């Protein structure tokens, strides 16, 4: 890594919002993200609603795990192709076309939720929708991740990245505050409609983003060219040993962390927490509201850390900050798993879980952003502009490759061995990965 690093100029964090392209990107994504929080909150519980009457609780958990895995598999397979397209085609155009497709797809499934009585047909529609959404997300994400460097100056890069990260979490807070209420009051069908309209709005905003797009000299795009470009991105990535160490660590951490949120926590809320007749603030907060409160706590911490990082100068090395952030994140996540295990075995009451969970999720949020933003800066600065799309896609694929497998395994473990055993395995796995990464010599080169 070059030591010739320019510090963020004073006021860059403010000027970035005067950049028309950044503002369009920021607000377009903001609207769709808020609505997508409603959607993500509701979809897991809705799958339980339509599958438990059909298949029973245990098999419903497995079906939900397969649903989650479908999205992950498609993203892992198609993201490298999305990276190739992001480096060859106009990134803004990729974003608004895929957002239009996602919006219209969700609106169509929302209509099915309203008009069709059959739970079997609704379940099939949800799987088809997830296929379309995941395929488009795989094309969208490499373009979105690599666009920032093309629409802001070097001085605006870290503030821009920090504010986008902060925006994600602020949107999550707004979304989660209303998600449980909307799910209870207006139903999942209207949440689909709101989310679909928001994606269309986001697409319209992205249509007005302009930047200097240089077309590839060779515009032919066939399967051979795609795989050749993916190979180039992979070779470029593995030549950076420090980044390889991070990717391996992220691959294993994601394997243990992602199903905690996608499988374990929702299962706990829907089944075990539902057995509690009284708990803290039960007079005005139901169990889904508490589930939202956990995520809100994480998001508030993420916003605070994003604000802190937005005011910091760019560093020559991020090795120590990344390791500190990883340690804080793993300890707090493992603590959350331990708290839930103690609850399942009757050692702690529900109110201790609720209060402790809020605190631990807050610490998780601090560590998560303290890790993600510096990592984003490392990728943005070390990778050539013309390679950003494919390298970003390949790195994302490598770091997320095991998430679909993790979702399916988690579903089977929860269904057959129990949720407490799942949380124990997750905590042990996270700690083992952290203990491998911290003394790793390659990670000191970040």
XYZ file of C-alpha atoms in Angstrom:
446
model
C 0.000 0.000 0.000
C 1.348 3.409 -0.943
C 2.286 5.672 1.960
C 1.496 8.757 -0.111
C -2.030 9.247 1.171
C -3.828 12.539 0.908
C -5.851 13.432 3.999
C -9.481 14.310 3.529
C -9.638 18.040 2.983
C -11.559 20.162 5.449
C -15.138 20.454 4.378
C -15.051 17.526 1.958
C -17.632 15.767 4.083
C -19.989 18.686 3.474
C -19.150 19.291 -0.187
C -19.937 15.726 -1.129
C -23.666 16.487 -0.807
C -23.277 19.343 -3.290
C -22.167 16.761 -5.820
C -25.330 16.201 -7.900
C -24.466 12.632 -8.824
C -23.725 11.680 -5.221
C -26.975 13.281 -4.047
C -28.978 11.336 -6.649
C -27.267 8.105 -5.633
C -27.695 8.826 -1.920
C -31.394 9.726 -1.966
C -32.362 7.152 -4.569
C -30.851 4.343 -2.534
C -32.237 5.835 0.688
C -35.866 5.536 -0.384
C -35.575 1.971 -1.663
C -33.551 0.883 1.374
C -36.142 2.131 3.863
C -38.868 0.238 2.054
C -36.666 -2.835 1.715
C -36.243 -2.896 5.498
C -40.041 -3.256 5.745
C -39.824 -6.060 3.197
C -36.903 -7.919 4.795
C -38.526 -7.672 8.218
C -41.809 -9.094 6.968
C -40.727 -11.796 4.526
C -39.217 -14.186 7.076
C -42.270 -14.090 9.334
C -44.601 -14.323 6.322
C -42.878 -17.524 5.168
C -43.564 -18.998 8.601
C -47.222 -17.945 8.287
C -47.824 -19.729 4.996
C -45.581 -22.778 5.507
C -46.396 -23.857 9.075
C -50.048 -24.673 8.159
C -48.776 -26.642 5.156
C -45.731 -28.472 6.504
C -45.446 -27.990 10.284
C -42.926 -25.966 12.310
C -39.784 -28.082 11.741
C -40.182 -28.390 7.979
C -41.190 -24.721 7.760
C -37.777 -23.817 9.208
C -36.050 -25.925 6.537
C -38.124 -24.343 3.742
C -37.214 -20.891 5.043
C -33.541 -21.906 5.056
C -33.795 -23.079 1.431
C -35.472 -19.771 0.529
C -32.568 -17.846 2.059
C -30.031 -20.143 0.394
C -31.590 -19.639 -3.052
C -30.799 -15.945 -2.919
C -27.269 -16.539 -1.687
C -26.478 -19.171 -4.325
C -27.613 -16.948 -7.175
C -25.669 -13.961 -5.864
C -22.517 -16.057 -5.461
C -22.824 -17.480 -8.990
C -23.861 -14.316 -10.810
C -21.928 -11.581 -8.964
C -18.696 -12.177 -10.935
C -20.692 -11.732 -14.143
C -22.153 -8.551 -12.656
C -18.613 -7.362 -11.997
C -17.655 -7.891 -15.639
C -20.719 -5.939 -16.770
C -19.972 -3.137 -14.273
C -16.509 -2.603 -15.780
C -17.803 -2.684 -19.369
C -21.203 -1.000 -19.240
C -22.536 2.232 -17.775
C -22.855 1.580 -14.039
C -25.771 3.970 -13.520
C -27.712 2.321 -16.352
C -27.130 -1.117 -14.823
C -28.460 0.185 -11.505
C -31.669 1.733 -12.790
C -32.547 -1.152 -15.125
C -32.151 -3.721 -12.340
C -34.072 -1.521 -9.893
C -36.964 -1.223 -12.359
C -37.045 -5.016 -12.732
C -36.980 -5.548 -8.971
C -39.701 -2.987 -8.355
C -42.079 -4.413 -10.951
C -41.452 -7.978 -9.753
C -42.268 -7.115 -6.144
C -45.413 -5.244 -7.224
C -46.566 -8.317 -9.164
C -46.059 -10.620 -6.171
C -47.807 -8.083 -3.950
C -50.829 -8.378 -6.229
C -50.674 -12.178 -5.875
C -50.647 -11.864 -2.077
C -53.851 -9.811 -2.271
C -55.682 -11.791 -4.946
C -54.705 -15.448 -4.443
C -55.934 -17.610 -1.558
C -53.698 -20.657 -2.055
C -50.658 -20.703 0.253
C -48.943 -23.153 -2.102
C -49.269 -20.720 -5.016
C -48.067 -17.838 -2.825
C -45.023 -19.867 -1.768
C -44.166 -20.640 -5.393
C -44.543 -16.942 -6.248
C -42.189 -16.014 -3.391
C -39.524 -18.410 -4.670
C -39.851 -17.064 -8.231
C -39.643 -13.516 -6.883
C -36.544 -14.354 -4.846
C -34.912 -15.810 -7.963
C -35.531 -12.585 -9.921
C -34.503 -10.304 -7.036
C -31.288 -12.214 -6.332
C -30.279 -12.339 -9.997
C -30.773 -8.591 -10.340
C -29.041 -7.880 -7.021
C -26.011 -9.815 -8.281
C -25.843 -7.510 -11.310
C -26.691 -4.367 -9.311
C -24.223 -4.673 -6.434
C -20.883 -4.598 -8.326
C -22.050 -1.522 -10.243
C -23.238 0.236 -7.076
C -20.079 -0.611 -5.105
C -17.741 0.678 -7.810
C -19.727 3.765 -8.889
C -18.724 5.992 -5.954
C -15.129 6.357 -7.096
C -16.327 7.618 -10.500
C -18.668 10.339 -9.212
C -16.700 11.882 -6.302
C -13.216 13.332 -5.955
C -10.455 11.627 -3.984
C -11.045 14.105 -1.142
C -14.735 13.193 -1.037
C -14.197 9.426 -1.179
C -13.982 8.596 2.548
C -16.742 11.052 3.579
C -18.906 9.719 0.744
C -18.360 6.098 1.766
C -19.008 6.955 5.419
C -22.225 8.829 4.690
C -23.518 6.020 2.477
C -22.807 3.557 5.294
C -24.420 5.884 7.819
C -27.398 6.308 5.511
C -27.880 2.541 5.300
C -28.170 2.333 9.064
C -30.306 5.461 9.450
C -32.690 4.012 6.881
C -32.709 0.755 8.825
C -33.789 2.617 11.962
C -36.638 4.382 10.169
C -37.685 1.162 8.492
C -37.561 -0.947 11.639
C -39.441 1.621 13.727
C -42.401 1.254 11.377
C -41.882 -2.313 10.117
C -43.546 -4.159 12.995
C -46.419 -1.674 13.060
C -46.970 -1.917 9.307
C -46.777 -5.700 9.374
C -49.436 -5.821 12.093
C -51.662 -3.000 10.810
C -51.618 -3.116 6.993
C -50.327 -6.617 6.281
C -47.559 -8.018 4.143
C -49.338 -7.293 0.853
C -49.097 -3.530 1.287
C -45.474 -3.867 2.383
C -44.795 -5.515 -0.990
C -46.521 -2.637 -2.779
C -44.578 0.016 -0.835
C -41.280 -1.739 -1.524
C -42.020 -2.130 -5.227
C -42.899 1.553 -5.622
C -39.735 2.546 -3.730
C -37.538 0.547 -6.114
C -39.185 2.268 -9.074
C -38.529 5.674 -7.455
C -34.904 4.708 -6.874
C -34.558 3.674 -10.513
C -35.912 7.028 -11.695
C -33.393 8.854 -9.475
C -30.498 6.758 -10.810
C -31.470 7.563 -14.404
C -30.141 11.107 -13.909
C -26.664 10.101 -12.663
C -24.013 11.180 -15.151
C -20.314 10.340 -15.206
C -17.596 9.860 -17.808
C -18.099 6.297 -18.951
C -15.400 4.999 -21.273
C -16.598 2.103 -23.339
C -14.385 -0.952 -23.569
C -12.292 -1.116 -26.727
C -13.618 -4.632 -27.287
C -17.387 -4.384 -26.942
C -18.046 -8.032 -27.786
C -19.385 -9.817 -24.760
C -19.700 -13.570 -24.927
C -19.295 -16.340 -22.382
C -15.596 -16.715 -23.120
C -15.001 -12.998 -22.561
C -16.973 -13.046 -19.305
C -14.950 -15.928 -17.864
C -11.732 -14.331 -19.084
C -12.577 -11.098 -17.247
C -13.534 -13.018 -14.093
C -10.192 -14.827 -14.256
C -8.370 -11.492 -14.579
C -10.222 -10.120 -11.546
C -9.440 -13.245 -9.528
C -5.723 -13.129 -10.401
C -5.571 -9.435 -9.530
C -7.253 -10.116 -6.197
C -5.068 -13.037 -5.100
C -1.935 -11.048 -5.904
C -2.780 -8.924 -2.842
C -2.004 -11.261 0.071
C -3.459 -8.930 2.690
C -6.795 -8.772 0.879
C -6.768 -12.559 0.458
C -6.384 -12.931 4.239
C -9.368 -10.635 4.762
C -11.452 -12.542 2.212
C -10.746 -15.887 3.893
C -11.600 -14.407 7.280
C -14.795 -12.812 5.912
C -15.780 -16.101 4.252
C -15.623 -17.954 7.563
C -17.081 -15.164 9.712
C -20.042 -14.817 7.337
C -20.581 -18.574 7.539
C -21.135 -18.341 11.292
C -22.679 -14.850 11.592
C -25.187 -14.626 8.727
C -27.484 -17.449 9.914
C -27.641 -15.894 13.391
C -29.707 -13.095 11.865
C -31.415 -14.942 9.004
C -32.280 -18.155 10.873
C -31.584 -18.161 14.617
C -32.976 -14.823 15.771
C -36.188 -15.067 13.755
C -36.761 -18.618 14.975
C -36.266 -17.469 18.577
C -38.735 -14.614 18.135
C -41.404 -16.622 16.333
C -41.330 -19.702 18.577
C -39.536 -19.387 21.957
C -40.114 -15.688 22.668
C -43.772 -16.165 21.691
C -44.200 -18.465 24.703
C -43.547 -15.569 27.121
C -46.778 -14.060 28.431
C -45.147 -11.076 30.166
C -41.905 -9.277 29.490
C -40.436 -5.777 29.541
C -42.797 -3.206 27.958
C -45.181 -5.990 26.876
C -48.080 -3.551 27.185
C -47.004 -1.702 24.037
C -44.224 -3.784 22.425
C -44.915 -7.201 20.925
C -42.177 -9.733 20.150
C -41.618 -8.482 16.596
C -41.175 -4.949 17.961
C -38.416 -6.218 20.242
C -36.823 -7.980 17.276
C -36.857 -4.635 15.491
C -35.417 -2.921 18.580
C -32.359 -5.187 18.457
C -31.695 -4.166 14.865
C -32.350 -0.506 15.662
C -29.731 -0.647 18.414
C -27.200 -2.018 15.931
C -28.122 0.668 13.403
C -27.816 3.551 15.886
C -24.324 2.385 16.821
C -23.454 2.060 13.144
C -24.555 5.634 12.474
C -22.466 6.969 15.357
C -19.388 5.083 14.182
C -19.965 6.255 10.595
C -20.029 9.870 11.805
C -16.767 9.330 13.684
C -15.062 7.778 10.654
C -16.400 10.471 8.314
C -14.387 13.055 10.286
C -11.152 11.074 10.295
C -8.286 11.443 7.881
C -7.402 8.611 5.549
C -4.832 6.312 7.146
C -1.728 4.796 5.588
C -2.465 1.451 7.280
C -5.703 -0.058 8.567
C -4.337 -3.311 10.051
C -4.695 -2.422 13.748
C -8.099 -0.668 13.461
C -9.503 -3.614 11.495
C -8.292 -6.137 14.072
C -9.709 -4.084 16.958
C -13.036 -3.803 15.167
C -13.158 -7.533 14.424
C -12.390 -8.371 18.055
C -15.155 -6.119 19.366
C -17.650 -7.498 16.875
C -16.881 -11.171 17.549
C -16.892 -10.773 21.342
C -20.249 -8.986 21.309
C -21.844 -11.430 18.843
C -20.565 -14.399 20.843
C -21.920 -12.742 23.981
C -25.337 -12.447 22.344
C -25.254 -16.143 21.407
C -24.244 -17.064 24.970
C -27.054 -14.943 26.416
C -29.627 -16.711 24.249
C -28.201 -20.135 25.131
C -28.467 -19.341 28.854
C -32.059 -18.244 28.253
C -32.943 -21.487 26.465
C -31.536 -23.510 29.357
C -33.369 -21.403 31.942
C -30.399 -19.616 33.525
C -31.482 -16.050 32.641
C -34.968 -14.483 32.398
C -36.423 -12.978 29.243
C -35.950 -9.377 30.430
C -32.204 -9.956 30.868
C -32.092 -11.207 27.277
C -33.934 -8.144 26.008
C -31.784 -5.600 27.859
C -28.535 -7.475 27.286
C -29.402 -8.023 23.633
C -29.895 -4.289 23.057
C -26.491 -3.524 24.622
C -24.637 -6.276 22.770
C -26.200 -5.356 19.423
C -25.054 -1.764 19.980
C -21.468 -2.964 20.440
C -21.855 -5.160 17.348
C -22.884 -2.110 15.330
C -19.797 -0.161 16.387
C -17.488 -3.017 15.421
C -19.259 -3.775 12.157
C -18.891 -0.270 10.732
C -15.406 0.198 12.190
C -14.455 -2.815 10.082
C -16.512 -2.296 6.914
C -15.653 1.325 6.085
C -11.850 0.949 6.351
C -12.116 -2.275 4.351
C -14.054 -0.397 1.680
C -11.346 2.279 1.620
C -8.634 -0.360 1.187
C -10.468 -1.838 -1.799
C -11.242 1.537 -3.373
C -7.637 2.765 -3.134
C -5.662 -0.376 -3.896
C -7.637 -1.541 -6.943
C -7.343 0.124 -10.355
C -10.454 1.976 -11.500
C -10.925 -0.205 -14.563
C -10.776 -3.318 -12.343
C -13.065 -2.170 -9.523
C -16.234 -3.835 -10.768
C -14.855 -7.308 -11.364
C -12.528 -7.266 -8.334
C -15.360 -6.062 -6.092
C -17.608 -8.798 -7.442
C -15.012 -11.543 -7.072
C -14.146 -10.449 -3.531
C -17.828 -10.286 -2.643
C -18.360 -13.753 -4.081
C -15.425 -15.205 -2.170
C -16.496 -13.628 1.120
C -20.134 -14.741 0.749
C -19.700 -18.107 -0.965
C -20.634 -20.150 2.101
C -23.654 -18.080 3.199
C -26.176 -20.237 1.258
C -24.610 -23.388 2.701
C -24.689 -21.839 6.169
C -28.400 -21.004 5.837
C -29.315 -24.578 4.899
C -27.112 -26.124 7.600
C -28.548 -23.702 10.171
C -32.076 -24.651 9.163
C -31.374 -28.356 9.648
C -29.500 -27.818 12.935
C -32.323 -25.701 14.359
C -34.997 -28.128 13.154
C -33.243 -31.278 14.362
C -30.901 -30.307 17.251
C -32.487 -27.113 18.544
C -31.811 -23.392 18.439
C -29.579 -23.393 21.532
C -27.145 -25.863 19.910
C -27.103 -23.661 16.815
C -26.125 -20.580 18.867
C -23.366 -22.528 20.662
C -21.864 -23.641 17.341
C -22.030 -20.103 15.938
C -20.180 -18.598 18.915
C -17.433 -21.240 18.902
C -16.958 -20.817 15.154
C -16.666 -17.014 15.298
C -14.094 -17.130 18.084
C -12.022 -19.734 16.219
C -11.924 -17.575 13.070
C -10.920 -14.491 15.075
C -8.094 -16.391 16.788
C -6.770 -17.461 13.375
C -6.919 -13.974 11.832
C -5.452 -11.807 14.607
C -1.883 -13.235 14.476
C -1.949 -13.682 10.679
C 1.115 -11.928 9.219
C -0.495 -11.117 5.868
C -3.215 -9.107 7.617
C -0.563 -6.731 8.988
C 0.012 -5.420 5.437
C -3.460 -3.882 5.124
